[in-house]
PDB file of C-alpha atoms in Angstrom:
ATOM      1  CA  MET A   1      78.876 -86.143 -40.493  1.00 63.00           C
ATOM      2  CA  ALA A   2      75.899 -83.772 -40.687  1.00 81.00           C
ATOM      3  CA  VAL A   3      73.800 -83.026 -37.539  1.00 90.00           C
ATOM      4  CA  TYR A   4      70.048 -84.179 -37.834  1.00 91.00           C
ATOM      5  CA  LYS A   5      67.585 -81.485 -37.218  1.00 92.00           C
ATOM      6  CA  PHE A   6      63.759 -82.058 -37.464  1.00 93.00           C
ATOM      7  CA  LYS A   7      62.185 -79.182 -39.220  1.00 93.00           C
ATOM      8  CA  LEU A   8      58.952 -79.617 -37.466  1.00 94.00           C
ATOM      9  CA  GLN A   9      60.391 -79.795 -33.794  1.00 94.00           C
ATOM     10  CA  GLY A  10      58.698 -76.703 -32.739  1.00 95.00           C
ATOM     11  CA  ILE A  11      55.347 -78.078 -33.428  1.00 95.00           C
ATOM     12  CA  LEU A  12      56.233 -81.366 -31.950  1.00 95.00           C
ATOM     13  CA  ASP A  13      57.089 -79.529 -28.745  1.00 96.00           C
ATOM     14  CA  ILE A  14      53.714 -77.732 -28.802  1.00 96.00           C
ATOM     15  CA  LYS A  15      51.903 -80.944 -29.287  1.00 96.00           C
ATOM     16  CA  ASP A  16      53.866 -82.475 -26.676  1.00 96.00           C
ATOM     17  CA  LYS A  17      52.845 -79.728 -24.171  1.00 97.00           C
ATOM     18  CA  LEU A  18      49.303 -79.803 -25.261  1.00 96.00           C
ATOM     19  CA  GLU A  19      49.248 -83.535 -24.677  1.00 97.00           C
ATOM     20  CA  THR A  20      50.727 -82.863 -21.272  1.00 97.00           C
ATOM     21  CA  GLN A  21      48.214 -80.415 -20.527  1.00 97.00           C
ATOM     22  CA  ALA A  22      45.247 -82.743 -21.738  1.00 97.00           C
ATOM     23  CA  LYS A  23      46.481 -85.389 -19.398  1.00 97.00           C
ATOM     24  CA  GLN A  24      46.656 -82.995 -16.508  1.00 98.00           C
ATOM     25  CA  ASP A  25      42.962 -81.915 -17.497  1.00 97.00           C
ATOM     26  CA  PHE A  26      41.885 -85.411 -17.488  1.00 97.00           C
ATOM     27  CA  ALA A  27      43.478 -85.998 -14.240  1.00 97.00           C
ATOM     28  CA  ASN A  28      41.599 -82.869 -12.744  1.00 97.00           C
ATOM     29  CA  ALA A  29      38.389 -84.010 -14.157  1.00 97.00           C
ATOM     30  CA  ASN A  30      38.679 -87.560 -12.736  1.00 97.00           C
ATOM     31  CA  LEU A  31      39.510 -85.990  -9.355  1.00 97.00           C
ATOM     32  CA  ALA A  32      36.484 -83.930  -9.526  1.00 97.00           C
ATOM     33  CA  LEU A  33      34.198 -86.802 -10.357  1.00 97.00           C
ATOM     34  CA  MET A  34      35.421 -88.935  -7.497  1.00 97.00           C
ATOM     35  CA  GLU A  35      34.888 -85.910  -5.030  1.00 97.00           C
ATOM     36  CA  GLU A  36      31.273 -85.623  -6.492  1.00 97.00           C
ATOM     37  CA  GLU A  37      30.756 -89.479  -6.244  1.00 97.00           C
ATOM     38  CA  ALA A  38      32.097 -89.201  -2.583  1.00 97.00           C
ATOM     39  CA  LEU A  39      29.639 -86.465  -1.723  1.00 97.00           C
ATOM     40  CA  LEU A  40      26.862 -88.405  -3.164  1.00 97.00           C
ATOM     41  CA  GLU A  41      27.799 -91.286  -1.202  1.00 97.00           C
ATOM     42  CA  GLN A  42      27.812 -89.071   1.939  1.00 97.00           C
ATOM     43  CA  ILE A  43      24.374 -87.690   1.009  1.00 96.00           C
ATOM     44  CA  ILE A  44      22.940 -91.202   0.709  1.00 96.00           C
ATOM     45  CA  GLN A  45      24.478 -92.346   3.943  1.00 97.00           C
ATOM     46  CA  ARG A  46      23.131 -89.333   5.845  1.00 96.00           C
ATOM     47  CA  LYS A  47      19.540 -90.072   4.110  1.00 96.00           C
ATOM     48  CA  ASN A  48      19.860 -93.657   5.194  1.00 96.00           C
ATOM     49  CA  GLU A  49      20.813 -92.529   8.858  1.00 95.00           C
ATOM     50  CA  TYR A  50      17.736 -90.239   8.761  1.00 94.00           C
ATOM     51  CA  VAL A  51      15.402 -93.266   7.527  1.00 95.00           C
ATOM     52  CA  GLU A  52      16.771 -95.336  10.300  1.00 94.00           C
ATOM     53  CA  GLU A  53      16.243 -92.566  12.853  1.00 92.00           C
ATOM     54  CA  GLY A  54      12.592 -92.237  11.503  1.00 91.00           C
ATOM     55  CA  VAL A  55      11.878 -96.091  11.942  1.00 90.00           C
ATOM     56  CA  LYS A  56      13.177 -95.712  15.555  1.00 88.00           C
ATOM     57  CA  LEU A  57      11.073 -92.684  16.214  1.00 87.00           C
ATOM     58  CA  ARG A  58       7.947 -94.489  15.131  1.00 85.00           C
ATOM     59  CA  SER A  59       8.513 -97.588  17.001  1.00 87.00           C
ATOM     60  CA  SER A  60       9.083 -95.745  20.315  1.00 81.00           C
ATOM     61  CA  VAL A  61       6.830 -93.229  22.102  1.00 81.00           C
ATOM     62  CA  ILE A  62       5.423 -91.050  19.330  1.00 82.00           C
ATOM     63  CA  ASP A  63       6.683 -87.619  19.126  1.00 85.00           C
ATOM     64  CA  PRO A  64       4.952 -85.856  16.192  1.00 89.00           C
ATOM     65  CA  VAL A  65       7.366 -82.861  15.991  1.00 91.00           C
ATOM     66  CA  ALA A  66      10.316 -85.165  15.895  1.00 90.00           C
ATOM     67  CA  ILE A  67       8.836 -87.417  13.260  1.00 90.00           C
ATOM     68  CA  ALA A  68       7.803 -84.355  11.104  1.00 93.00           C
ATOM     69  CA  GLN A  69      11.262 -83.089  11.322  1.00 94.00           C
ATOM     70  CA  ASN A  70      12.689 -86.447  10.390  1.00 93.00           C
ATOM     71  CA  LYS A  71      10.277 -86.761   7.404  1.00 94.00           C
ATOM     72  CA  LEU A  72      11.485 -83.133   6.458  1.00 96.00           C
ATOM     73  CA  ALA A  73      15.251 -84.070   6.850  1.00 95.00           C
ATOM     74  CA  ILE A  74      14.556 -87.106   4.694  1.00 95.00           C
ATOM     75  CA  GLU A  75      12.982 -85.099   1.967  1.00 96.00           C
ATOM     76  CA  VAL A  76      15.878 -82.439   2.130  1.00 96.00           C
ATOM     77  CA  MET A  77      18.419 -85.327   1.803  1.00 96.00           C
ATOM     78  CA  GLU A  78      16.548 -86.629  -1.323  1.00 96.00           C
ATOM     79  CA  GLU A  79      16.437 -83.326  -2.904  1.00 97.00           C
ATOM     80  CA  ASN A  80      20.294 -83.120  -2.203  1.00 96.00           C
ATOM     81  CA  LYS A  81      20.702 -86.496  -3.496  1.00 96.00           C
ATOM     82  CA  ILE A  82      19.220 -85.793  -6.868  1.00 97.00           C
ATOM     83  CA  LYS A  83      21.124 -82.520  -7.281  1.00 97.00           C
ATOM     84  CA  GLN A  84      24.207 -84.295  -6.366  1.00 97.00           C
ATOM     85  CA  GLU A  85      23.361 -87.014  -9.041  1.00 97.00           C
ATOM     86  CA  ARG A  86      23.093 -84.182 -11.686  1.00 97.00           C
ATOM     87  CA  GLU A  87      26.368 -83.079 -10.402  1.00 97.00           C
ATOM     88  CA  VAL A  88      28.119 -86.483 -10.787  1.00 97.00           C
ATOM     89  CA  ALA A  89      26.422 -86.674 -14.281  1.00 97.00           C
ATOM     90  CA  VAL A  90      27.967 -83.339 -15.224  1.00 97.00           C
ATOM     91  CA  ALA A  91      31.380 -84.644 -13.853  1.00 97.00           C
ATOM     92  CA  LYS A  92      31.273 -87.810 -15.953  1.00 97.00           C
ATOM     93  CA  ARG A  93      30.528 -85.865 -18.932  1.00 97.00           C
ATOM     94  CA  ASN A  94      33.701 -83.747 -18.123  1.00 97.00           C
ATOM     95  CA  VAL A  95      35.858 -86.699 -17.903  1.00 97.00           C
ATOM     96  CA  ASP A  96      34.681 -88.071 -21.142  1.00 97.00           C
ATOM     97  CA  ALA A  97      35.365 -84.892 -22.832  1.00 97.00           C
ATOM     98  CA  ALA A  98      38.729 -84.550 -21.098  1.00 97.00           C
ATOM     99  CA  ARG A  99      39.421 -87.979 -22.037  1.00 97.00           C
ATOM    100  CA  LYS A 100      38.658 -87.456 -25.782  1.00 97.00           C
ATOM    101  CA  LYS A 101      40.670 -84.292 -25.739  1.00 97.00           C
ATOM    102  CA  MET A 102      43.594 -86.409 -24.213  1.00 97.00           C
ATOM    103  CA  MET A 103      43.406 -89.090 -26.705  1.00 97.00           C
ATOM    104  CA  ASP A 104      43.148 -86.419 -29.617  1.00 97.00           C
ATOM    105  CA  ALA A 105      46.245 -84.777 -28.434  1.00 97.00           C
ATOM    106  CA  ARG A 106      48.071 -88.173 -28.052  1.00 97.00           C
ATOM    107  CA  MET A 107      47.281 -89.009 -31.532  1.00 97.00           C
ATOM    108  CA  ASP A 108      48.301 -85.609 -32.829  1.00 96.00           C
ATOM    109  CA  THR A 109      51.709 -86.083 -30.902  1.00 96.00           C
ATOM    110  CA  ARG A 110      52.177 -89.646 -32.191  1.00 96.00           C
ATOM    111  CA  THR A 111      51.647 -88.256 -35.829  1.00 96.00           C
ATOM    112  CA  PHE A 112      54.287 -85.874 -35.501  1.00 96.00           C
ATOM    113  CA  GLU A 113      56.803 -88.546 -33.807  1.00 96.00           C
ATOM    114  CA  LYS A 114      55.854 -90.724 -36.961  1.00 97.00           C
ATOM    115  CA  LEU A 115      56.777 -87.923 -39.074  1.00 96.00           C
ATOM    116  CA  LYS A 116      60.177 -87.548 -37.124  1.00 96.00           C
ATOM    117  CA  GLU A 117      61.182 -90.987 -37.199  1.00 96.00           C
ATOM    118  CA  ASP A 118      60.624 -91.207 -40.963  1.00 96.00           C
ATOM    119  CA  ASP A 119      62.418 -87.964 -41.571  1.00 96.00           C
ATOM    120  CA  PHE A 120      65.256 -89.235 -39.452  1.00 96.00           C
ATOM    121  CA  GLU A 121      65.278 -92.601 -41.363  1.00 96.00           C
ATOM    122  CA  ARG A 122      65.422 -90.617 -44.670  1.00 96.00           C
ATOM    123  CA  PHE A 123      68.176 -88.492 -43.096  1.00 95.00           C
ATOM    124  CA  MET A 124      70.138 -91.517 -42.316  1.00 94.00           C
ATOM    125  CA  LYS A 125      69.688 -92.984 -45.715  1.00 96.00           C
ATOM    126  CA  GLU A 126      70.863 -89.804 -47.286  1.00 93.00           C
ATOM    127  CA  GLN A 127      73.935 -89.726 -44.903  1.00 93.00           C
ATOM    128  CA  GLY A 128      74.727 -93.266 -45.792  1.00 92.00           C
ATOM    129  CA  MET A 129      74.649 -92.700 -49.569  1.00 94.00           C
ATOM    130  CA  ALA A 130      76.735 -89.520 -49.050  1.00 91.00           C
ATOM    131  CA  GLU A 131      79.340 -91.697 -47.166  1.00 92.00           C
ATOM    132  CA  SER A 132      79.324 -94.301 -49.673  1.00 92.00           C
ATOM    133  CA  LYS A 133      79.739 -91.566 -52.398  1.00 93.00           C
ATOM    134  CA  GLU A 134      82.863 -90.182 -50.282  1.00 91.00           C
ATOM    135  CA  ILE A 135      84.294 -93.587 -50.023  1.00 91.00           C
ATOM    136  CA  ASP A 136      83.937 -94.450 -53.664  1.00 91.00           C
ATOM    137  CA  GLU A 137      85.562 -91.146 -54.668  1.00 90.00           C
ATOM    138  CA  LEU A 138      88.368 -91.664 -52.283  1.00 89.00           C
ATOM    139  CA  ASN A 139      89.018 -95.211 -53.517  1.00 90.00           C
ATOM    140  CA  SER A 140      88.806 -93.896 -57.264  1.00 90.00           C
ATOM    141  CA  PHE A 141      91.427 -91.081 -56.256  1.00 87.00           C
ATOM    142  CA  ARG A 142      93.572 -93.820 -54.549  1.00 87.00           C
ATOM    143  CA  PHE A 143      93.266 -96.047 -57.602  1.00 87.00           C
ATOM    144  CA  SER A 144      94.124 -93.340 -60.039  1.00 87.00           C
ATOM    145  CA  GLU A 145      97.190 -92.101 -57.945  1.00 85.00           C
ATOM    146  CA  LYS A 146      98.490 -95.648 -57.902  1.00 83.00           C
ATOM    147  CA  GLN A 147      97.888 -95.745 -61.601  1.00 84.00           C
ATOM    148  CA  ARG A 148      99.554 -92.473 -62.184  1.00 82.00           C
ATOM    149  CA  ARG A 149     102.680 -93.613 -60.097  1.00 82.00           C
ATOM    150  CA  GLY A 150     102.766 -96.762 -62.041  1.00 74.00           C
ATOM    151  CA  GLU A 151     102.332 -99.234 -58.961  1.00 64.00           C
TER     152      GLU A 151
END
């Protein structure tokens, strides 16, 4: 029996590698997004702590320098929060792009896998037909040999 060999196996292997790389890129983009979101949460938490500290400063003996420093710290945290929100948005866009790339790579791989399956089925049918032909020829030969011998 003949050995099956898919003619486009090299391309399928490349598509598999591209899909694996796209999955890794997606995972990395997702990880970066989670890190950016965690950093944003930390900034929001620090800002909230400064706001609480500002309330305490205003409710006790009034210290204008401490209040001014607190107000400045809150403003800096707000600016940091806005910058970090932009970073989170960029990270989300990167995740979306990586997801699309991964899905496209998977679709390409599936296409070649389907071609391989179809090619293998065609190969098996051809092999089945070749085997049937050989069996028919063998039976014909046996029958003619029996007739020739007079059996």
